[in-house]
Amino acid sequence: MSHQKIAPYNFFKGHPSTNLLPTKEILEATQKVLSRFDGTLDNYDGFNDTHPLNYGPDLGNLEVRKLIASWNDKNFGLTTPTDPNCINLTSGASYGIMNILAQTTFPRDDITRQAFLISPTYFLINAAFVDAGFSGKLSGIDELDDGQIDFEEFETKLKSFESQSEVKKEITKEDIAPIYDPYRPMKKIFRYVLYIVPTFSNPKGGSLTTENRKKLIQLARKYNILIISDDVYDLLDFRDTNKRYERLVHLDRESLPEGEEYGNVISNATFSKLLGPGLRAGYQETATPKLAHLLSQGGAHRSGGTPSHLNTVIVGELLRSGKSLG
Ligand SMILES: Cc1ncc(COP(=O)(O)O)c(C=O)c1O
Protein backbone atom coordinates (compact mmCIF):
# COMPACT_ATOMS: atom_id res chain seq x y z
CA MET A 1 0.00 0.00 0.00
CA SER A 2 1.30 3.46 -0.89
CA HIS A 3 2.35 5.43 2.13
CA GLN A 4 0.31 8.35 0.77
CA LYS A 5 -2.97 6.54 1.27
CA ILE A 6 -4.74 7.17 4.54
CA ALA A 7 -4.58 3.94 6.51
CA PRO A 8 -7.97 2.72 7.77
CA TYR A 9 -6.54 2.45 11.27
CA ASN A 10 -3.71 4.66 12.44
CA PHE A 11 -2.12 3.26 15.56
CA PHE A 12 0.58 5.92 15.62
CA LYS A 13 -1.72 8.59 16.99
CA GLY A 14 -3.59 8.09 20.25
CA HIS A 15 -6.93 9.69 19.47
CA PRO A 16 -10.26 8.78 17.86
CA SER A 17 -10.45 8.94 14.04
CA THR A 18 -12.19 12.09 12.78
CA ASN A 19 -15.22 10.12 11.58
CA LEU A 20 -15.71 8.80 15.12
CA LEU A 21 -15.76 12.20 16.82
CA PRO A 22 -19.18 12.79 18.45
CA THR A 23 -19.87 16.10 16.68
CA LYS A 24 -23.67 15.84 16.68
CA GLU A 25 -23.82 14.72 20.32
CA ILE A 26 -21.54 17.58 21.45
CA LEU A 27 -23.69 20.08 19.55
CA GLU A 28 -26.86 18.78 21.18
CA ALA A 29 -25.28 18.67 24.64
CA THR A 30 -23.98 22.24 24.27
CA GLN A 31 -27.41 23.48 23.28
CA LYS A 32 -28.94 21.66 26.24
CA VAL A 33 -26.56 22.98 28.87
CA LEU A 34 -26.75 26.54 27.65
CA SER A 35 -30.54 26.49 27.71
CA ARG A 36 -30.69 24.69 31.06
CA PHE A 37 -28.44 27.27 32.67
CA ASP A 38 -30.72 29.99 31.38
CA GLY A 39 -29.96 32.71 33.90
CA THR A 40 -32.95 32.05 36.16
CA LEU A 41 -30.60 30.85 38.94
CA ASP A 42 -32.90 27.84 39.46
CA ASN A 43 -30.37 25.34 38.25
CA TYR A 44 -27.20 26.49 39.94
CA ASP A 45 -26.30 28.04 43.25
CA GLY A 46 -23.36 30.08 41.98
CA PHE A 47 -21.07 28.37 44.43
CA ASN A 48 -20.98 24.56 44.00
CA ASP A 49 -22.34 24.92 40.48
CA THR A 50 -21.82 28.00 38.37
CA HIS A 51 -23.03 29.02 34.93
CA PRO A 52 -20.87 27.28 32.30
CA LEU A 53 -19.91 30.61 30.74
CA ASN A 54 -18.86 32.07 34.07
CA TYR A 55 -15.80 31.21 36.20
CA GLY A 56 -16.15 27.72 37.58
CA PRO A 57 -15.65 26.54 41.17
CA ASP A 58 -12.06 25.48 41.94
CA LEU A 59 -12.87 21.74 41.74
CA GLY A 60 -15.37 22.17 38.89
CA ASN A 61 -19.17 22.00 39.00
CA LEU A 62 -20.43 19.62 41.67
CA GLU A 63 -23.15 18.21 39.42
CA VAL A 64 -20.49 17.14 36.88
CA ARG A 65 -18.29 15.63 39.60
CA LYS A 66 -21.30 13.69 40.94
CA LEU A 67 -22.05 12.37 37.45
CA ILE A 68 -18.42 11.28 36.95
CA ALA A 69 -18.40 9.67 40.41
CA SER A 70 -21.47 7.51 39.73
CA TRP A 71 -20.35 6.72 36.15
CA ASN A 72 -17.10 5.35 37.59
CA ASP A 73 -18.91 3.46 40.35
CA LYS A 74 -20.71 1.67 37.51
CA ASN A 75 -17.65 1.32 35.24
CA PHE A 76 -15.47 -0.20 37.94
CA GLY A 77 -18.15 -1.99 39.97
CA LEU A 78 -17.30 -0.01 43.10
CA THR A 79 -19.30 -0.92 46.17
CA THR A 80 -18.38 2.19 48.19
CA PRO A 81 -19.72 5.17 46.24
CA THR A 82 -17.09 7.67 45.11
CA ASP A 83 -17.11 10.98 46.96
CA PRO A 84 -17.42 13.75 44.31
CA ASN A 85 -15.10 15.85 46.48
CA CYS A 86 -12.32 13.40 45.60
CA ILE A 87 -12.62 14.61 42.00
CA ASN A 88 -10.92 17.68 40.53
CA LEU A 89 -11.92 18.55 36.97
CA THR A 90 -9.11 19.40 34.56
CA SER A 91 -8.42 20.29 30.95
CA GLY A 92 -7.05 16.84 30.19
CA ALA A 93 -4.25 14.53 31.27
CA SER A 94 -1.35 16.62 29.93
CA TYR A 95 -2.42 19.69 31.86
CA GLY A 96 -3.23 17.30 34.70
CA ILE A 97 0.39 16.13 35.04
CA MET A 98 1.62 19.72 35.07
CA ASN A 99 -0.83 20.56 37.81
CA ILE A 100 0.00 17.47 39.88
CA LEU A 101 3.74 18.14 39.70
CA ALA A 102 3.27 21.80 40.63
CA GLN A 103 1.08 20.99 43.62
CA THR A 104 2.75 17.87 45.06
CA THR A 105 6.46 17.95 44.25
CA PHE A 106 9.42 20.22 44.99
CA PRO A 107 12.62 18.91 43.37
CA ARG A 108 14.69 21.86 44.58
CA ASP A 109 17.02 21.07 47.51
CA ASP A 110 16.20 17.39 46.95
CA ILE A 111 12.91 17.71 48.81
CA THR A 112 11.33 15.54 46.13
CA ARG A 113 14.36 13.41 45.46
CA GLN A 114 13.61 11.64 42.23
CA ALA A 115 10.95 11.01 39.62
CA PHE A 116 10.54 7.49 38.28
CA LEU A 117 8.91 6.68 34.97
CA ILE A 118 7.96 3.22 33.85
CA SER A 119 9.98 2.73 30.70
CA PRO A 120 9.35 2.85 27.78
CA THR A 121 6.99 5.68 28.58
CA TYR A 122 4.58 7.98 26.79
CA PHE A 123 7.06 9.89 24.64
CA LEU A 124 5.73 13.40 25.34
CA ILE A 125 5.54 13.17 29.11
CA ASN A 126 9.23 13.67 30.01
CA ALA A 127 9.01 17.36 29.11
CA ALA A 128 6.36 17.94 31.78
CA PHE A 129 8.81 16.62 34.38
CA VAL A 130 11.63 18.78 32.97
CA ASP A 131 9.35 21.83 33.20
CA ALA A 132 8.71 21.00 36.84
CA GLY A 133 12.46 20.99 37.61
CA PHE A 134 13.23 17.27 37.32
CA SER A 135 16.09 17.54 34.79
CA GLY A 136 18.78 15.15 36.02
CA LYS A 137 16.31 13.60 38.45
CA LEU A 138 14.53 11.15 36.15
CA SER A 139 14.97 7.38 36.43
CA GLY A 140 13.41 4.66 34.31
CA ILE A 141 11.95 1.47 35.74
CA ASP A 142 11.61 -1.21 33.08
CA GLU A 143 8.21 -2.44 32.05
CA LEU A 144 8.73 -6.18 31.66
CA ASP A 145 7.44 -8.09 28.66
CA ASP A 146 4.42 -9.32 30.61
CA GLY A 147 3.42 -5.74 31.53
CA GLN A 148 4.67 -6.01 35.13
CA ILE A 149 7.49 -4.11 36.79
CA ASP A 150 10.58 -5.35 38.55
CA PHE A 151 9.89 -4.44 42.19
CA GLU A 152 13.35 -5.50 43.29
CA GLU A 153 14.97 -3.12 40.81
CA PHE A 154 12.65 -0.34 41.93
CA GLU A 155 13.30 -0.83 45.64
CA THR A 156 17.06 -1.09 45.08
CA LYS A 157 16.95 2.28 43.34
CA LEU A 158 14.84 3.77 46.12
CA LYS A 159 17.23 2.51 48.78
CA SER A 160 20.15 4.01 46.93
CA PHE A 161 18.44 7.45 46.88
CA GLU A 162 17.51 7.06 50.55
CA SER A 163 21.13 6.36 51.47
CA GLN A 164 22.50 9.49 49.77
CA SER A 165 21.61 11.76 52.67
CA GLU A 166 19.38 11.81 55.72
CA VAL A 167 15.69 11.50 54.90
CA LYS A 168 13.55 13.68 57.15
CA LYS A 169 10.27 12.09 58.10
CA GLU A 170 8.18 15.24 57.81
CA ILE A 171 8.46 17.87 55.09
CA THR A 172 7.93 21.21 56.82
CA LYS A 173 6.96 24.66 55.55
CA GLU A 174 10.59 25.74 56.05
CA ASP A 175 11.68 22.97 53.64
CA ILE A 176 9.38 24.34 50.96
CA ALA A 177 9.71 28.03 51.83
CA PRO A 178 9.91 29.24 48.17
CA ILE A 179 6.49 27.72 47.41
CA TYR A 180 4.88 28.19 50.80
CA ASP A 181 1.92 30.54 50.82
CA PRO A 182 0.39 31.38 54.21
CA TYR A 183 -2.91 32.22 52.50
CA ARG A 184 -3.40 28.76 51.07
CA PRO A 185 -3.43 25.33 52.70
CA MET A 186 0.10 23.87 52.89
CA LYS A 187 0.91 21.70 49.90
CA LYS A 188 1.40 17.99 50.35
CA ILE A 189 4.88 17.41 48.95
CA PHE A 190 5.96 13.82 48.33
CA ARG A 191 9.51 12.47 48.63
CA TYR A 192 9.34 10.63 45.28
CA VAL A 193 7.01 10.56 42.32
CA LEU A 194 6.25 7.68 39.96
CA TYR A 195 4.56 8.04 36.58
CA ILE A 196 2.76 4.98 35.29
CA VAL A 197 0.11 4.03 32.74
CA PRO A 198 -0.96 0.88 34.62
CA THR A 199 -3.61 -0.26 32.17
CA PHE A 200 -2.88 -0.63 28.44
CA SER A 201 0.40 1.23 28.86
CA ASN A 202 1.68 3.56 26.17
CA PRO A 203 3.56 2.37 24.14
CA LYS A 204 3.87 -1.32 25.15
CA GLY A 205 0.23 -2.01 25.97
CA GLY A 206 0.86 -3.90 29.22
CA SER A 207 -1.35 -3.93 32.31
CA LEU A 208 -0.35 -4.49 35.94
CA THR A 209 -2.05 -7.33 37.77
CA THR A 210 -4.20 -6.49 40.82
CA GLU A 211 -1.60 -8.12 43.08
CA ASN A 212 1.15 -5.90 41.67
CA ARG A 213 -1.04 -2.82 41.90
CA LYS A 214 -1.44 -3.51 45.63
CA LYS A 215 2.28 -4.16 45.97
CA LEU A 216 3.05 -0.84 44.31
CA ILE A 217 0.77 1.01 46.74
CA GLN A 218 2.53 -0.66 49.69
CA LEU A 219 5.89 0.46 48.32
CA ALA A 220 4.55 3.98 47.81
CA ARG A 221 3.41 4.12 51.45
CA LYS A 222 6.76 2.85 52.66
CA TYR A 223 8.86 5.41 50.74
CA ASN A 224 6.48 8.39 50.55
CA ILE A 225 5.97 8.11 46.80
CA LEU A 226 3.19 9.77 44.87
CA ILE A 227 1.92 7.46 42.13
CA ILE A 228 0.59 9.39 39.14
CA SER A 229 -1.63 6.88 37.43
CA ASP A 230 -2.29 8.07 33.89
CA ASP A 231 -5.70 6.46 33.44
CA VAL A 232 -6.28 7.42 29.86
CA TYR A 233 -6.94 4.10 28.09
CA ASP A 234 -8.46 1.83 30.75
CA LEU A 235 -12.06 2.37 29.62
CA LEU A 236 -11.15 1.44 26.06
CA ASP A 237 -11.24 -2.16 27.17
CA PHE A 238 -12.28 -4.54 24.41
CA ARG A 239 -11.30 -7.73 26.21
CA ASP A 240 -13.86 -10.47 26.39
CA THR A 241 -14.68 -9.81 30.04
CA ASN A 242 -16.87 -7.40 31.97
CA LYS A 243 -14.37 -7.07 34.82
CA ARG A 244 -12.15 -4.06 34.27
CA TYR A 245 -8.67 -3.58 35.63
CA GLU A 246 -9.04 -1.85 38.99
CA ARG A 247 -7.80 1.70 39.21
CA LEU A 248 -4.88 2.22 41.59
CA VAL A 249 -6.72 5.11 43.22
CA HIS A 250 -9.63 2.84 44.16
CA LEU A 251 -7.27 0.26 45.66
CA ASP A 252 -5.55 3.05 47.60
CA ARG A 253 -8.91 4.28 48.89
CA GLU A 254 -10.11 0.81 49.88
CA SER A 255 -7.01 0.11 51.96
CA LEU A 256 -6.26 3.59 53.30
CA PRO A 257 -4.35 3.26 56.59
CA GLU A 258 -6.06 4.68 59.69
CA GLY A 259 -5.45 8.42 59.94
CA GLU A 260 -3.98 8.76 56.42
CA GLU A 261 -5.13 12.15 55.11
CA TYR A 262 -3.94 12.13 51.50
CA GLY A 263 -3.33 8.67 50.09
CA ASN A 264 -0.53 7.92 47.62
CA VAL A 265 -2.28 7.82 44.25
CA ILE A 266 -3.68 10.38 41.87
CA SER A 267 -5.67 9.05 38.96
CA ASN A 268 -5.13 11.38 36.03
CA ALA A 269 -8.00 10.68 33.65
CA THR A 270 -9.08 12.24 30.38
CA PHE A 271 -12.00 12.33 27.97
CA SER A 272 -9.60 12.82 25.03
CA LYS A 273 -9.67 9.18 23.99
CA LEU A 274 -13.35 8.62 24.78
CA LEU A 275 -14.83 11.75 23.17
CA GLY A 276 -12.19 13.87 21.44
CA PRO A 277 -8.90 15.53 22.47
CA GLY A 278 -10.08 18.94 21.24
CA LEU A 279 -12.52 19.05 24.15
CA ARG A 280 -9.61 19.38 26.61
CA ALA A 281 -11.55 17.84 29.45
CA GLY A 282 -10.50 15.38 32.12
CA TYR A 283 -10.42 14.85 35.85
CA GLN A 284 -8.16 13.81 38.68
CA GLU A 285 -9.30 11.47 41.40
CA THR A 286 -7.70 10.94 44.79
CA ALA A 287 -8.37 8.64 47.73
CA THR A 288 -9.21 11.56 50.00
CA PRO A 289 -10.97 14.92 49.50
CA LYS A 290 -8.01 16.69 51.10
CA LEU A 291 -5.61 15.82 48.27
CA ALA A 292 -8.20 16.66 45.57
CA HIS A 293 -8.76 20.00 47.27
CA LEU A 294 -5.03 20.74 47.19
CA LEU A 295 -4.97 19.94 43.47
CA SER A 296 -7.56 22.68 42.98
CA GLN A 297 -5.63 25.28 44.96
CA GLY A 298 -2.80 26.13 42.55
CA GLY A 299 -2.44 29.82 41.68
CA ALA A 300 -3.94 29.38 38.19
CA HIS A 301 -6.93 27.46 39.56
CA ARG A 302 -7.56 30.06 42.23
CA SER A 303 -7.35 32.83 39.66
CA GLY A 304 -9.33 31.25 36.83
CA GLY A 305 -11.41 28.58 38.53
CA THR A 306 -11.58 25.09 37.08
CA PRO A 307 -9.60 25.15 33.80
CA SER A 308 -12.12 23.71 31.34
CA HIS A 309 -15.41 24.81 32.79
CA LEU A 310 -17.77 24.94 29.79
CA ASN A 311 -16.38 21.74 28.31
CA THR A 312 -16.61 19.73 31.53
CA VAL A 313 -20.25 20.83 31.89
CA ILE A 314 -20.85 19.57 28.32
CA VAL A 315 -19.24 16.24 29.27
CA GLY A 316 -21.57 16.16 32.28
CA GLU A 317 -24.54 16.53 29.93
CA LEU A 318 -23.29 13.60 27.81
CA LEU A 319 -23.00 11.52 31.00
CA ARG A 320 -26.51 12.50 32.05
CA SER A 321 -27.98 11.59 28.67
CA GLY A 322 -25.93 8.40 28.37
CA LYS A 323 -24.98 9.46 24.82
CA SER A 324 -21.39 8.74 23.71
CA LEU A 325 -20.22 7.71 27.17
CA GLY A 326 -22.66 4.86 27.72
C1 LIG B 1 -0.47 8.00 28.20
C2 LIG B 1 -1.01 9.31 27.73
N1 LIG B 1 -1.21 10.30 28.63
C3 LIG B 1 -1.71 11.48 28.23
C4 LIG B 1 -2.04 11.74 26.92
C5 LIG B 1 -2.59 13.08 26.57
O1 LIG B 1 -3.89 13.20 27.06
P1 LIG B 1 -4.72 14.57 27.05
O2 LIG B 1 -5.23 14.76 25.65
O3 LIG B 1 -5.83 14.37 28.01
O4 LIG B 1 -3.81 15.67 27.45
C6 LIG B 1 -1.84 10.75 25.96
C7 LIG B 1 -2.15 11.01 24.54
O5 LIG B 1 -1.78 10.31 23.64
C8 LIG B 1 -1.32 9.50 26.38
O6 LIG B 1 -1.12 8.51 25.51
Coordinates of C-alpha atoms and ligand atoms in Angstrom, one line a residue:
M1 CA 0.0 0.0 0.0
S2 CA 1.3 3.5 -0.9
H3 CA 2.4 5.4 2.1
Q4 CA 0.3 8.4 0.8
K5 CA -3.0 6.5 1.3
I6 CA -4.7 7.2 4.5
A7 CA -4.6 3.9 6.5
P8 CA -8.0 2.7 7.8
Y9 CA -6.5 2.4 11.3
N10 CA -3.7 4.7 12.4
F11 CA -2.1 3.3 15.6
F12 CA 0.6 5.9 15.6
K13 CA -1.7 8.6 17.0
G14 CA -3.6 8.1 20.3
H15 CA -6.9 9.7 19.5
P16 CA -10.3 8.8 17.9
S17 CA -10.5 8.9 14.0
T18 CA -12.2 12.1 12.8
N19 CA -15.2 10.1 11.6
L20 CA -15.7 8.8 15.1
L21 CA -15.8 12.2 16.8
P22 CA -19.2 12.8 18.5
T23 CA -19.9 16.1 16.7
K24 CA -23.7 15.8 16.7
E25 CA -23.8 14.7 20.3
I26 CA -21.5 17.6 21.4
L27 CA -23.7 20.1 19.6
E28 CA -26.9 18.8 21.2
A29 CA -25.3 18.7 24.6
T30 CA -24.0 22.2 24.3
Q31 CA -27.4 23.5 23.3
K32 CA -28.9 21.7 26.2
V33 CA -26.6 23.0 28.9
L34 CA -26.7 26.5 27.7
S35 CA -30.5 26.5 27.7
R36 CA -30.7 24.7 31.1
F37 CA -28.4 27.3 32.7
D38 CA -30.7 30.0 31.4
G39 CA -30.0 32.7 33.9
T40 CA -32.9 32.1 36.2
L41 CA -30.6 30.9 38.9
D42 CA -32.9 27.8 39.5
N43 CA -30.4 25.3 38.2
Y44 CA -27.2 26.5 39.9
D45 CA -26.3 28.0 43.2
G46 CA -23.4 30.1 42.0
F47 CA -21.1 28.4 44.4
N48 CA -21.0 24.6 44.0
D49 CA -22.3 24.9 40.5
T50 CA -21.8 28.0 38.4
H51 CA -23.0 29.0 34.9
P52 CA -20.9 27.3 32.3
L53 CA -19.9 30.6 30.7
N54 CA -18.9 32.1 34.1
Y55 CA -15.8 31.2 36.2
G56 CA -16.1 27.7 37.6
P57 CA -15.7 26.5 41.2
D58 CA -12.1 25.5 41.9
L59 CA -12.9 21.7 41.7
G60 CA -15.4 22.2 38.9
N61 CA -19.2 22.0 39.0
L62 CA -20.4 19.6 41.7
E63 CA -23.1 18.2 39.4
V64 CA -20.5 17.1 36.9
R65 CA -18.3 15.6 39.6
K66 CA -21.3 13.7 40.9
L67 CA -22.0 12.4 37.4
I68 CA -18.4 11.3 36.9
A69 CA -18.4 9.7 40.4
S70 CA -21.5 7.5 39.7
W71 CA -20.3 6.7 36.2
N72 CA -17.1 5.3 37.6
D73 CA -18.9 3.5 40.4
K74 CA -20.7 1.7 37.5
N75 CA -17.6 1.3 35.2
F76 CA -15.5 -0.2 37.9
G77 CA -18.2 -2.0 40.0
L78 CA -17.3 0.0 43.1
T79 CA -19.3 -0.9 46.2
T80 CA -18.4 2.2 48.2
P81 CA -19.7 5.2 46.2
T82 CA -17.1 7.7 45.1
D83 CA -17.1 11.0 47.0
P84 CA -17.4 13.7 44.3
N85 CA -15.1 15.9 46.5
C86 CA -12.3 13.4 45.6
I87 CA -12.6 14.6 42.0
N88 CA -10.9 17.7 40.5
L89 CA -11.9 18.5 37.0
T90 CA -9.1 19.4 34.6
S91 CA -8.4 20.3 30.9
G92 CA -7.0 16.8 30.2
A93 CA -4.3 14.5 31.3
S94 CA -1.3 16.6 29.9
Y95 CA -2.4 19.7 31.9
G96 CA -3.2 17.3 34.7
I97 CA 0.4 16.1 35.0
M98 CA 1.6 19.7 35.1
N99 CA -0.8 20.6 37.8
I100 CA 0.0 17.5 39.9
L101 CA 3.7 18.1 39.7
A102 CA 3.3 21.8 40.6
Q103 CA 1.1 21.0 43.6
T104 CA 2.7 17.9 45.1
T105 CA 6.5 18.0 44.2
F106 CA 9.4 20.2 45.0
P107 CA 12.6 18.9 43.4
R108 CA 14.7 21.9 44.6
D109 CA 17.0 21.1 47.5
D110 CA 16.2 17.4 47.0
I111 CA 12.9 17.7 48.8
T112 CA 11.3 15.5 46.1
R113 CA 14.4 13.4 45.5
Q114 CA 13.6 11.6 42.2
A115 CA 11.0 11.0 39.6
F116 CA 10.5 7.5 38.3
L117 CA 8.9 6.7 35.0
I118 CA 8.0 3.2 33.8
S119 CA 10.0 2.7 30.7
P120 CA 9.4 2.9 27.8
T121 CA 7.0 5.7 28.6
Y122 CA 4.6 8.0 26.8
F123 CA 7.1 9.9 24.6
L124 CA 5.7 13.4 25.3
I125 CA 5.5 13.2 29.1
N126 CA 9.2 13.7 30.0
A127 CA 9.0 17.4 29.1
A128 CA 6.4 17.9 31.8
F129 CA 8.8 16.6 34.4
V130 CA 11.6 18.8 33.0
D131 CA 9.4 21.8 33.2
A132 CA 8.7 21.0 36.8
G133 CA 12.5 21.0 37.6
F134 CA 13.2 17.3 37.3
S135 CA 16.1 17.5 34.8
G136 CA 18.8 15.1 36.0
K137 CA 16.3 13.6 38.4
L138 CA 14.5 11.2 36.2
S139 CA 15.0 7.4 36.4
G140 CA 13.4 4.7 34.3
I141 CA 11.9 1.5 35.7
D142 CA 11.6 -1.2 33.1
E143 CA 8.2 -2.4 32.1
L144 CA 8.7 -6.2 31.7
D145 CA 7.4 -8.1 28.7
D146 CA 4.4 -9.3 30.6
G147 CA 3.4 -5.7 31.5
Q148 CA 4.7 -6.0 35.1
I149 CA 7.5 -4.1 36.8
D150 CA 10.6 -5.3 38.6
F151 CA 9.9 -4.4 42.2
E152 CA 13.4 -5.5 43.3
E153 CA 15.0 -3.1 40.8
F154 CA 12.7 -0.3 41.9
E155 CA 13.3 -0.8 45.6
T156 CA 17.1 -1.1 45.1
K157 CA 16.9 2.3 43.3
L158 CA 14.8 3.8 46.1
K159 CA 17.2 2.5 48.8
S160 CA 20.2 4.0 46.9
F161 CA 18.4 7.5 46.9
E162 CA 17.5 7.1 50.5
S163 CA 21.1 6.4 51.5
Q164 CA 22.5 9.5 49.8
S165 CA 21.6 11.8 52.7
E166 CA 19.4 11.8 55.7
V167 CA 15.7 11.5 54.9
K168 CA 13.6 13.7 57.2
K169 CA 10.3 12.1 58.1
E170 CA 8.2 15.2 57.8
I171 CA 8.5 17.9 55.1
T172 CA 7.9 21.2 56.8
K173 CA 7.0 24.7 55.6
E174 CA 10.6 25.7 56.0
D175 CA 11.7 23.0 53.6
I176 CA 9.4 24.3 51.0
A177 CA 9.7 28.0 51.8
P178 CA 9.9 29.2 48.2
I179 CA 6.5 27.7 47.4
Y180 CA 4.9 28.2 50.8
D181 CA 1.9 30.5 50.8
P182 CA 0.4 31.4 54.2
Y183 CA -2.9 32.2 52.5
R184 CA -3.4 28.8 51.1
P185 CA -3.4 25.3 52.7
M186 CA 0.1 23.9 52.9
K187 CA 0.9 21.7 49.9
K188 CA 1.4 18.0 50.4
I189 CA 4.9 17.4 48.9
F190 CA 6.0 13.8 48.3
R191 CA 9.5 12.5 48.6
Y192 CA 9.3 10.6 45.3
V193 CA 7.0 10.6 42.3
L194 CA 6.2 7.7 40.0
Y195 CA 4.6 8.0 36.6
I196 CA 2.8 5.0 35.3
V197 CA 0.1 4.0 32.7
P198 CA -1.0 0.9 34.6
T199 CA -3.6 -0.3 32.2
F200 CA -2.9 -0.6 28.4
S201 CA 0.4 1.2 28.9
N202 CA 1.7 3.6 26.2
P203 CA 3.6 2.4 24.1
K204 CA 3.9 -1.3 25.1
G205 CA 0.2 -2.0 26.0
G206 CA 0.9 -3.9 29.2
S207 CA -1.4 -3.9 32.3
L208 CA -0.3 -4.5 35.9
T209 CA -2.1 -7.3 37.8
T210 CA -4.2 -6.5 40.8
E211 CA -1.6 -8.1 43.1
N212 CA 1.2 -5.9 41.7
R213 CA -1.0 -2.8 41.9
K214 CA -1.4 -3.5 45.6
K215 CA 2.3 -4.2 46.0
L216 CA 3.0 -0.8 44.3
I217 CA 0.8 1.0 46.7
Q218 CA 2.5 -0.7 49.7
L219 CA 5.9 0.5 48.3
A220 CA 4.5 4.0 47.8
R221 CA 3.4 4.1 51.4
K222 CA 6.8 2.9 52.7
Y223 CA 8.9 5.4 50.7
N224 CA 6.5 8.4 50.6
I225 CA 6.0 8.1 46.8
L226 CA 3.2 9.8 44.9
I227 CA 1.9 7.5 42.1
I228 CA 0.6 9.4 39.1
S229 CA -1.6 6.9 37.4
D230 CA -2.3 8.1 33.9
D231 CA -5.7 6.5 33.4
V232 CA -6.3 7.4 29.9
Y233 CA -6.9 4.1 28.1
D234 CA -8.5 1.8 30.8
L235 CA -12.1 2.4 29.6
L236 CA -11.1 1.4 26.1
D237 CA -11.2 -2.2 27.2
F238 CA -12.3 -4.5 24.4
R239 CA -11.3 -7.7 26.2
D240 CA -13.9 -10.5 26.4
T241 CA -14.7 -9.8 30.0
N242 CA -16.9 -7.4 32.0
K243 CA -14.4 -7.1 34.8
R244 CA -12.2 -4.1 34.3
Y245 CA -8.7 -3.6 35.6
E246 CA -9.0 -1.8 39.0
R247 CA -7.8 1.7 39.2
L248 CA -4.9 2.2 41.6
V249 CA -6.7 5.1 43.2
H250 CA -9.6 2.8 44.2
L251 CA -7.3 0.3 45.7
D252 CA -5.6 3.1 47.6
R253 CA -8.9 4.3 48.9
E254 CA -10.1 0.8 49.9
S255 CA -7.0 0.1 52.0
L256 CA -6.3 3.6 53.3
P257 CA -4.4 3.3 56.6
E258 CA -6.1 4.7 59.7
G259 CA -5.4 8.4 59.9
E260 CA -4.0 8.8 56.4
E261 CA -5.1 12.1 55.1
Y262 CA -3.9 12.1 51.5
G263 CA -3.3 8.7 50.1
N264 CA -0.5 7.9 47.6
V265 CA -2.3 7.8 44.2
I266 CA -3.7 10.4 41.9
S267 CA -5.7 9.0 39.0
N268 CA -5.1 11.4 36.0
A269 CA -8.0 10.7 33.7
T270 CA -9.1 12.2 30.4
F271 CA -12.0 12.3 28.0
S272 CA -9.6 12.8 25.0
K273 CA -9.7 9.2 24.0
L274 CA -13.3 8.6 24.8
L275 CA -14.8 11.8 23.2
G276 CA -12.2 13.9 21.4
P277 CA -8.9 15.5 22.5
G278 CA -10.1 18.9 21.2
L279 CA -12.5 19.0 24.1
R280 CA -9.6 19.4 26.6
A281 CA -11.6 17.8 29.5
G282 CA -10.5 15.4 32.1
Y283 CA -10.4 14.9 35.9
Q284 CA -8.2 13.8 38.7
E285 CA -9.3 11.5 41.4
T286 CA -7.7 10.9 44.8
A287 CA -8.4 8.6 47.7
T288 CA -9.2 11.6 50.0
P289 CA -11.0 14.9 49.5
K290 CA -8.0 16.7 51.1
L291 CA -5.6 15.8 48.3
A292 CA -8.2 16.7 45.6
H293 CA -8.8 20.0 47.3
L294 CA -5.0 20.7 47.2
L295 CA -5.0 19.9 43.5
S296 CA -7.6 22.7 43.0
Q297 CA -5.6 25.3 45.0
G298 CA -2.8 26.1 42.6
G299 CA -2.4 29.8 41.7
A300 CA -3.9 29.4 38.2
H301 CA -6.9 27.5 39.6
R302 CA -7.6 30.1 42.2
S303 CA -7.3 32.8 39.7
G304 CA -9.3 31.2 36.8
G305 CA -11.4 28.6 38.5
T306 CA -11.6 25.1 37.1
P307 CA -9.6 25.1 33.8
S308 CA -12.1 23.7 31.3
H309 CA -15.4 24.8 32.8
L310 CA -17.8 24.9 29.8
N311 CA -16.4 21.7 28.3
T312 CA -16.6 19.7 31.5
V313 CA -20.3 20.8 31.9
I314 CA -20.8 19.6 28.3
V315 CA -19.2 16.2 29.3
G316 CA -21.6 16.2 32.3
E317 CA -24.5 16.5 29.9
L318 CA -23.3 13.6 27.8
L319 CA -23.0 11.5 31.0
R320 CA -26.5 12.5 32.1
S321 CA -28.0 11.6 28.7
G322 CA -25.9 8.4 28.4
K323 CA -25.0 9.5 24.8
S324 CA -21.4 8.7 23.7
L325 CA -20.2 7.7 27.2
G326 CA -22.7 4.9 27.7
Ligands
LIG1 C1 -0.5 8.0 28.2 C2 -1.0 9.3 27.7 N1 -1.2 10.3 28.6 C3 -1.7 11.5 28.2 C4 -2.0 11.7 26.9 C5 -2.6 13.1 26.6 O1 -3.9 13.2 27.1 P1 -4.7 14.6 27.0 O2 -5.2 14.8 25.7 O3 -5.8 14.4 28.0 O4 -3.8 15.7 27.5 C6 -1.8 10.8 26.0 C7 -2.2 11.0 24.5 O5 -1.8 10.3 23.6 C8 -1.3 9.5 26.4 O6 -1.1 8.5 25.5

